[in-house]
Amino acid sequence: MTTEPSSLLRETDEEALIDARKLIRSARHVPLSVLEPETGFPAVSRVLLGFDFDCTPVILVSGLAGHARALAADARCSFLAGESGKGDPLAHARITVFCEAQAVTREGELHQRLRRRFLNRHPKAALYVDFPDFRFLRLVPIRAAMNGGFGKAYTMNGKDLVLDGTEDAASWQRAEESIMIKYRNASRLAKAAGAPDDSNCRISGVDPAGFDIVCDNRGFRWEFPSPATTPQAAEDYVRTISVAT
């Protein structure tokens, strides 16, 4: 996605930011563009996408993969999120997020937290997540460009796509686990998030901004009216949505 001329850009309001965050956080996999170290050419790969509690995107890579070697040489990368549907694929919303990749060491609480959240979202990754050459990378957003449809182009700062106030990750982890158990039957929550009624759905993650739903390998996202300031507030949001649906 190329940068739009400033004359074609709309003012980035809260509605546009919500749409951007939904596009990113509902994506289960994305094309990732890196710079090939030997030639400098852009190279594109497909990666599974997860998130930390602050909604920073996370990928799991093998050190043997070409995109992993590229990111070790140059941390700059970008990914495109947004599913096409019926009709013209260019009529559907999509967003390019420009990021800086940060490696996560396999030792420590951060790795364990990302591992647990990633497997909640992608259970089949359990087959290889513990291989010694695999590690997580946080893709810290720098800026983004969104095309929300014809005549709806926006740019935004990377800080608009992540959250503050998630330092107490242990409390958020307990709340997430409690919600996932309590709402194991996620049909009502999935309906609120826009999933088809006949889908096999489950909650795959909860964070201060909303919750993620996986339905038959498709991702859906529900954003809270405003970020939850405490884990209890997030539980209250989910309960209210479940009852109201």
Short mmCIF file of C-alpha atoms in Angstrom, two decimals:
data_model
loop_
_atom_site.label_atom_id
_atom_site.label_comp_id
_atom_site.label_asym_id
_atom_site.label_seq_id
_atom_site.Cartn_x
_atom_site.Cartn_y
_atom_site.Cartn_z
CA MET A 1 0.00 0.00 0.00
CA THR A 2 1.49 3.30 -1.04
CA THR A 3 1.26 6.48 0.97
CA GLU A 4 -1.71 8.55 -0.14
CA PRO A 5 -1.24 12.22 -1.12
CA SER A 6 -2.22 14.42 1.81
CA SER A 7 -5.08 15.93 -0.21
CA LEU A 8 -6.75 12.48 -0.37
CA LEU A 9 -6.46 11.74 3.34
CA ARG A 10 -9.36 12.08 5.74
CA GLU A 11 -8.96 13.32 9.27
CA THR A 12 -8.14 10.37 11.50
CA ASP A 13 -10.96 10.36 14.04
CA GLU A 14 -11.83 7.83 16.74
CA GLU A 15 -14.09 5.87 14.40
CA ALA A 16 -11.20 5.39 11.96
CA LEU A 17 -8.91 4.27 14.81
CA ILE A 18 -11.49 1.73 15.99
CA ASP A 19 -11.81 0.35 12.45
CA ALA A 20 -8.01 0.15 12.21
CA ARG A 21 -7.67 -1.69 15.48
CA LYS A 22 -10.42 -4.16 14.51
CA LEU A 23 -8.72 -4.91 11.19
CA ILE A 24 -5.43 -5.65 12.90
CA ARG A 25 -6.69 -7.53 15.93
CA SER A 26 -9.06 -9.78 14.01
CA ALA A 27 -6.29 -10.95 11.66
CA ARG A 28 -5.11 -14.50 12.30
CA HIS A 29 -2.42 -14.40 9.65
CA VAL A 30 -0.91 -11.66 7.51
CA PRO A 31 1.59 -11.17 4.69
CA LEU A 32 4.79 -9.80 6.22
CA SER A 33 7.21 -7.73 4.13
CA VAL A 34 10.90 -7.63 5.04
CA LEU A 35 14.08 -6.45 3.33
CA GLU A 36 16.20 -9.23 1.90
CA PRO A 37 19.71 -8.64 3.33
CA GLU A 38 21.59 -9.90 0.28
CA THR A 39 19.77 -7.73 -2.30
CA GLY A 40 17.72 -5.12 -0.42
CA PHE A 41 14.62 -6.24 -2.30
CA PRO A 42 11.29 -6.48 -0.42
CA ALA A 43 10.44 -10.11 0.36
CA VAL A 44 6.98 -11.22 1.51
CA SER A 45 6.08 -14.18 3.70
CA ARG A 46 2.94 -15.31 5.50
CA VAL A 47 2.99 -15.38 9.31
CA LEU A 48 0.52 -16.18 12.07
CA LEU A 49 -0.35 -13.11 14.11
CA GLY A 50 -0.78 -12.91 17.87
CA PHE A 51 -0.83 -10.07 20.38
CA ASP A 52 0.51 -9.09 23.77
CA PHE A 53 -1.86 -7.59 26.34
CA ASP A 54 -0.97 -4.09 25.15
CA CYS A 55 -2.10 -5.19 21.65
CA THR A 56 1.40 -5.12 20.20
CA PRO A 57 1.42 -7.65 17.32
CA VAL A 58 3.52 -10.77 17.85
CA ILE A 59 4.84 -13.39 15.43
CA LEU A 60 6.56 -16.73 16.00
CA VAL A 61 9.50 -17.39 13.67
CA SER A 62 12.10 -20.05 13.05
CA GLY A 63 15.68 -18.87 12.87
CA LEU A 64 15.95 -20.93 9.68
CA ALA A 65 13.29 -18.88 7.88
CA GLY A 66 14.33 -16.23 5.37
CA HIS A 67 12.16 -13.54 6.97
CA ALA A 68 13.71 -14.26 10.39
CA ARG A 69 17.21 -13.77 9.00
CA ALA A 70 16.08 -10.60 7.24
CA LEU A 71 14.65 -9.14 10.45
CA ALA A 72 17.84 -9.99 12.33
CA ALA A 73 19.73 -7.86 9.80
CA ASP A 74 17.14 -5.05 9.52
CA ALA A 75 14.27 -4.83 11.99
CA ARG A 76 12.07 -2.76 9.68
CA CYS A 77 9.03 -4.58 8.32
CA SER A 78 5.37 -4.12 7.47
CA PHE A 79 2.25 -6.27 7.27
CA LEU A 80 -1.13 -5.96 5.59
CA ALA A 81 -4.31 -6.81 7.52
CA GLY A 82 -7.86 -6.98 6.19
CA GLU A 83 -9.88 -9.79 4.65
CA SER A 84 -11.44 -9.42 1.22
CA GLY A 85 -15.05 -10.55 0.79
CA LYS A 86 -17.55 -10.75 -2.02
CA GLY A 87 -17.11 -8.54 -5.04
CA ASP A 88 -14.16 -6.29 -5.78
CA PRO A 89 -11.35 -7.10 -3.29
CA LEU A 90 -10.17 -3.48 -3.50
CA ALA A 91 -13.52 -2.31 -2.14
CA HIS A 92 -12.79 -3.92 1.24
CA ALA A 93 -10.94 -2.22 4.08
CA ARG A 94 -7.26 -2.99 4.69
CA ILE A 95 -4.41 -1.50 6.66
CA THR A 96 -0.63 -1.55 6.29
CA VAL A 97 1.26 -1.37 9.58
CA PHE A 98 4.92 -0.32 9.51
CA CYS A 99 6.79 -1.92 12.39
CA GLU A 100 10.11 -2.52 14.07
CA ALA A 101 10.70 -6.14 15.08
CA GLN A 102 12.00 -6.78 18.61
CA ALA A 103 13.23 -10.25 19.52
CA VAL A 104 12.00 -11.88 22.73
CA THR A 105 14.40 -14.12 24.62
CA ARG A 106 13.17 -17.62 25.37
CA GLU A 107 13.89 -17.18 29.06
CA GLY A 108 11.64 -15.10 31.24
CA GLU A 109 8.04 -14.20 31.93
CA LEU A 110 7.46 -12.35 28.65
CA HIS A 111 8.19 -15.42 26.53
CA GLN A 112 5.89 -17.56 28.67
CA ARG A 113 3.09 -14.99 28.47
CA LEU A 114 3.37 -14.66 24.69
CA ARG A 115 3.59 -18.42 24.32
CA ARG A 116 0.37 -18.97 26.28
CA ARG A 117 -1.54 -16.22 24.44
CA PHE A 118 -0.25 -17.31 21.03
CA LEU A 119 -1.33 -20.92 21.60
CA ASN A 120 -4.76 -19.76 22.74
CA ARG A 121 -5.07 -18.09 19.36
CA HIS A 122 -3.25 -20.73 17.29
CA PRO A 123 -3.43 -24.12 19.10
CA LYS A 124 -1.74 -26.02 16.27
CA ALA A 125 1.44 -23.99 16.84
CA ALA A 126 1.99 -26.26 19.87
CA LEU A 127 3.60 -28.68 17.40
CA TYR A 128 6.65 -26.43 17.00
CA VAL A 129 6.54 -23.52 19.47
CA ASP A 130 9.10 -25.18 21.76
CA PHE A 131 11.59 -26.10 19.03
CA PRO A 132 14.92 -24.46 20.01
CA ASP A 133 15.19 -22.40 16.82
CA PHE A 134 11.78 -20.73 17.28
CA ARG A 135 11.31 -17.43 19.06
CA PHE A 136 8.76 -14.66 19.33
CA LEU A 137 9.15 -11.22 17.80
CA ARG A 138 7.13 -8.21 18.89
CA LEU A 139 6.24 -6.03 15.90
CA VAL A 140 6.16 -2.58 17.48
CA PRO A 141 3.98 -0.31 15.29
CA ILE A 142 5.65 2.87 14.05
CA ARG A 143 2.89 4.16 11.78
CA ALA A 144 0.01 2.83 9.70
CA ALA A 145 -1.89 3.62 6.50
CA MET A 146 -5.52 2.48 6.21
CA ASN A 147 -7.78 2.30 3.19
CA GLY A 148 -11.27 1.96 4.58
CA GLY A 149 -12.89 1.79 1.15
CA PHE A 150 -13.33 4.22 -1.72
CA GLY A 151 -12.39 7.75 -0.62
CA LYS A 152 -11.57 6.66 2.94
CA ALA A 153 -7.79 6.87 3.33
CA TYR A 154 -6.15 7.56 6.68
CA THR A 155 -2.73 7.62 8.27
CA MET A 156 -2.10 7.11 11.98
CA ASN A 157 0.67 6.94 14.52
CA GLY A 158 1.79 3.57 15.81
CA LYS A 159 1.02 4.65 19.36
CA ASP A 160 -2.65 4.87 18.39
CA LEU A 161 -2.67 1.10 17.85
CA VAL A 162 -1.33 -0.06 21.23
CA LEU A 163 -2.36 0.41 24.85
CA ASP A 164 -0.88 1.85 28.00
CA GLY A 165 -1.59 0.59 31.51
CA THR A 166 -0.95 -3.12 31.02
CA GLU A 167 2.07 -3.42 33.30
CA ASP A 168 0.27 -5.82 35.66
CA ALA A 169 0.21 -8.61 33.11
CA ALA A 170 -0.36 -11.30 35.76
CA SER A 171 -3.73 -9.79 36.73
CA TRP A 172 -4.79 -9.54 33.10
CA GLN A 173 -3.75 -13.14 32.55
CA ARG A 174 -5.92 -14.32 35.43
CA ALA A 175 -8.88 -12.32 34.13
CA GLU A 176 -8.39 -13.66 30.60
CA GLU A 177 -8.28 -17.27 31.81
CA SER A 178 -11.38 -16.71 33.96
CA ILE A 179 -13.34 -15.21 31.05
CA MET A 180 -12.29 -17.94 28.63
CA ILE A 181 -13.46 -20.62 31.07
CA LYS A 182 -16.68 -18.85 32.06
CA TYR A 183 -17.67 -18.18 28.45
CA ARG A 184 -16.46 -21.42 26.94
CA ASN A 185 -19.69 -21.39 24.93
CA ALA A 186 -18.95 -18.18 23.07
CA SER A 187 -21.91 -18.19 20.67
CA ARG A 188 -23.47 -15.00 22.08
CA LEU A 189 -20.18 -13.13 22.17
CA ALA A 190 -19.35 -14.34 18.66
CA LYS A 191 -22.69 -13.06 17.38
CA ALA A 192 -21.97 -9.65 18.91
CA ALA A 193 -18.59 -9.65 17.14
CA GLY A 194 -20.22 -10.33 13.77
CA ALA A 195 -19.57 -14.05 13.36
CA PRO A 196 -22.08 -16.21 11.42
CA ASP A 197 -24.66 -17.94 13.61
CA ASP A 198 -23.63 -21.45 12.55
CA SER A 199 -19.94 -21.03 13.35
CA ASN A 200 -17.96 -23.07 15.87
CA CYS A 201 -16.61 -20.21 18.03
CA ARG A 202 -14.35 -19.72 21.01
CA ILE A 203 -12.71 -16.81 22.80
CA SER A 204 -9.02 -16.74 21.92
CA GLY A 205 -7.93 -13.71 23.96
CA VAL A 206 -9.00 -10.83 26.18
CA ASP A 207 -7.18 -7.54 26.68
CA PRO A 208 -8.07 -4.09 28.04
CA ALA A 209 -9.45 -2.98 24.65
CA GLY A 210 -11.71 -5.95 23.86
CA PHE A 211 -11.76 -9.66 23.11
CA ASP A 212 -10.85 -11.90 20.18
CA ILE A 213 -13.05 -14.66 18.79
CA VAL A 214 -12.01 -17.53 16.52
CA CYS A 215 -14.79 -19.14 14.48
CA ASP A 216 -13.91 -21.99 12.15
CA ASN A 217 -10.41 -20.55 11.75
CA ARG A 218 -11.69 -17.02 11.04
CA GLY A 219 -10.90 -14.17 13.40
CA PHE A 220 -13.37 -11.63 14.79
CA ARG A 221 -12.86 -8.76 17.19
CA TRP A 222 -15.08 -6.91 19.66
CA GLU A 223 -13.79 -3.57 20.91
CA PHE A 224 -15.04 -2.29 24.26
CA PRO A 225 -16.68 1.18 24.26
CA SER A 226 -13.52 2.41 26.00
CA PRO A 227 -10.46 0.52 27.28
CA ALA A 228 -11.00 -1.32 30.55
CA THR A 229 -8.87 0.27 33.27
CA THR A 230 -8.87 -2.91 35.38
CA PRO A 231 -9.25 -6.65 34.70
CA GLN A 232 -12.54 -6.58 36.62
CA ALA A 233 -13.83 -3.88 34.29
CA ALA A 234 -13.04 -6.12 31.33
CA GLU A 235 -14.98 -8.97 32.92
CA ASP A 236 -17.90 -6.62 33.50
CA TYR A 237 -17.85 -5.55 29.85
CA VAL A 238 -17.91 -9.16 28.65
CA ARG A 239 -20.74 -10.08 31.01
CA THR A 240 -22.81 -7.11 29.83
CA ILE A 241 -22.28 -7.98 26.17
CA SER A 242 -23.17 -11.64 26.78
CA VAL A 243 -26.42 -10.74 28.55
CA ALA A 244 -27.43 -8.08 26.02
CA THR A 245 -26.92 -10.24 22.95
#
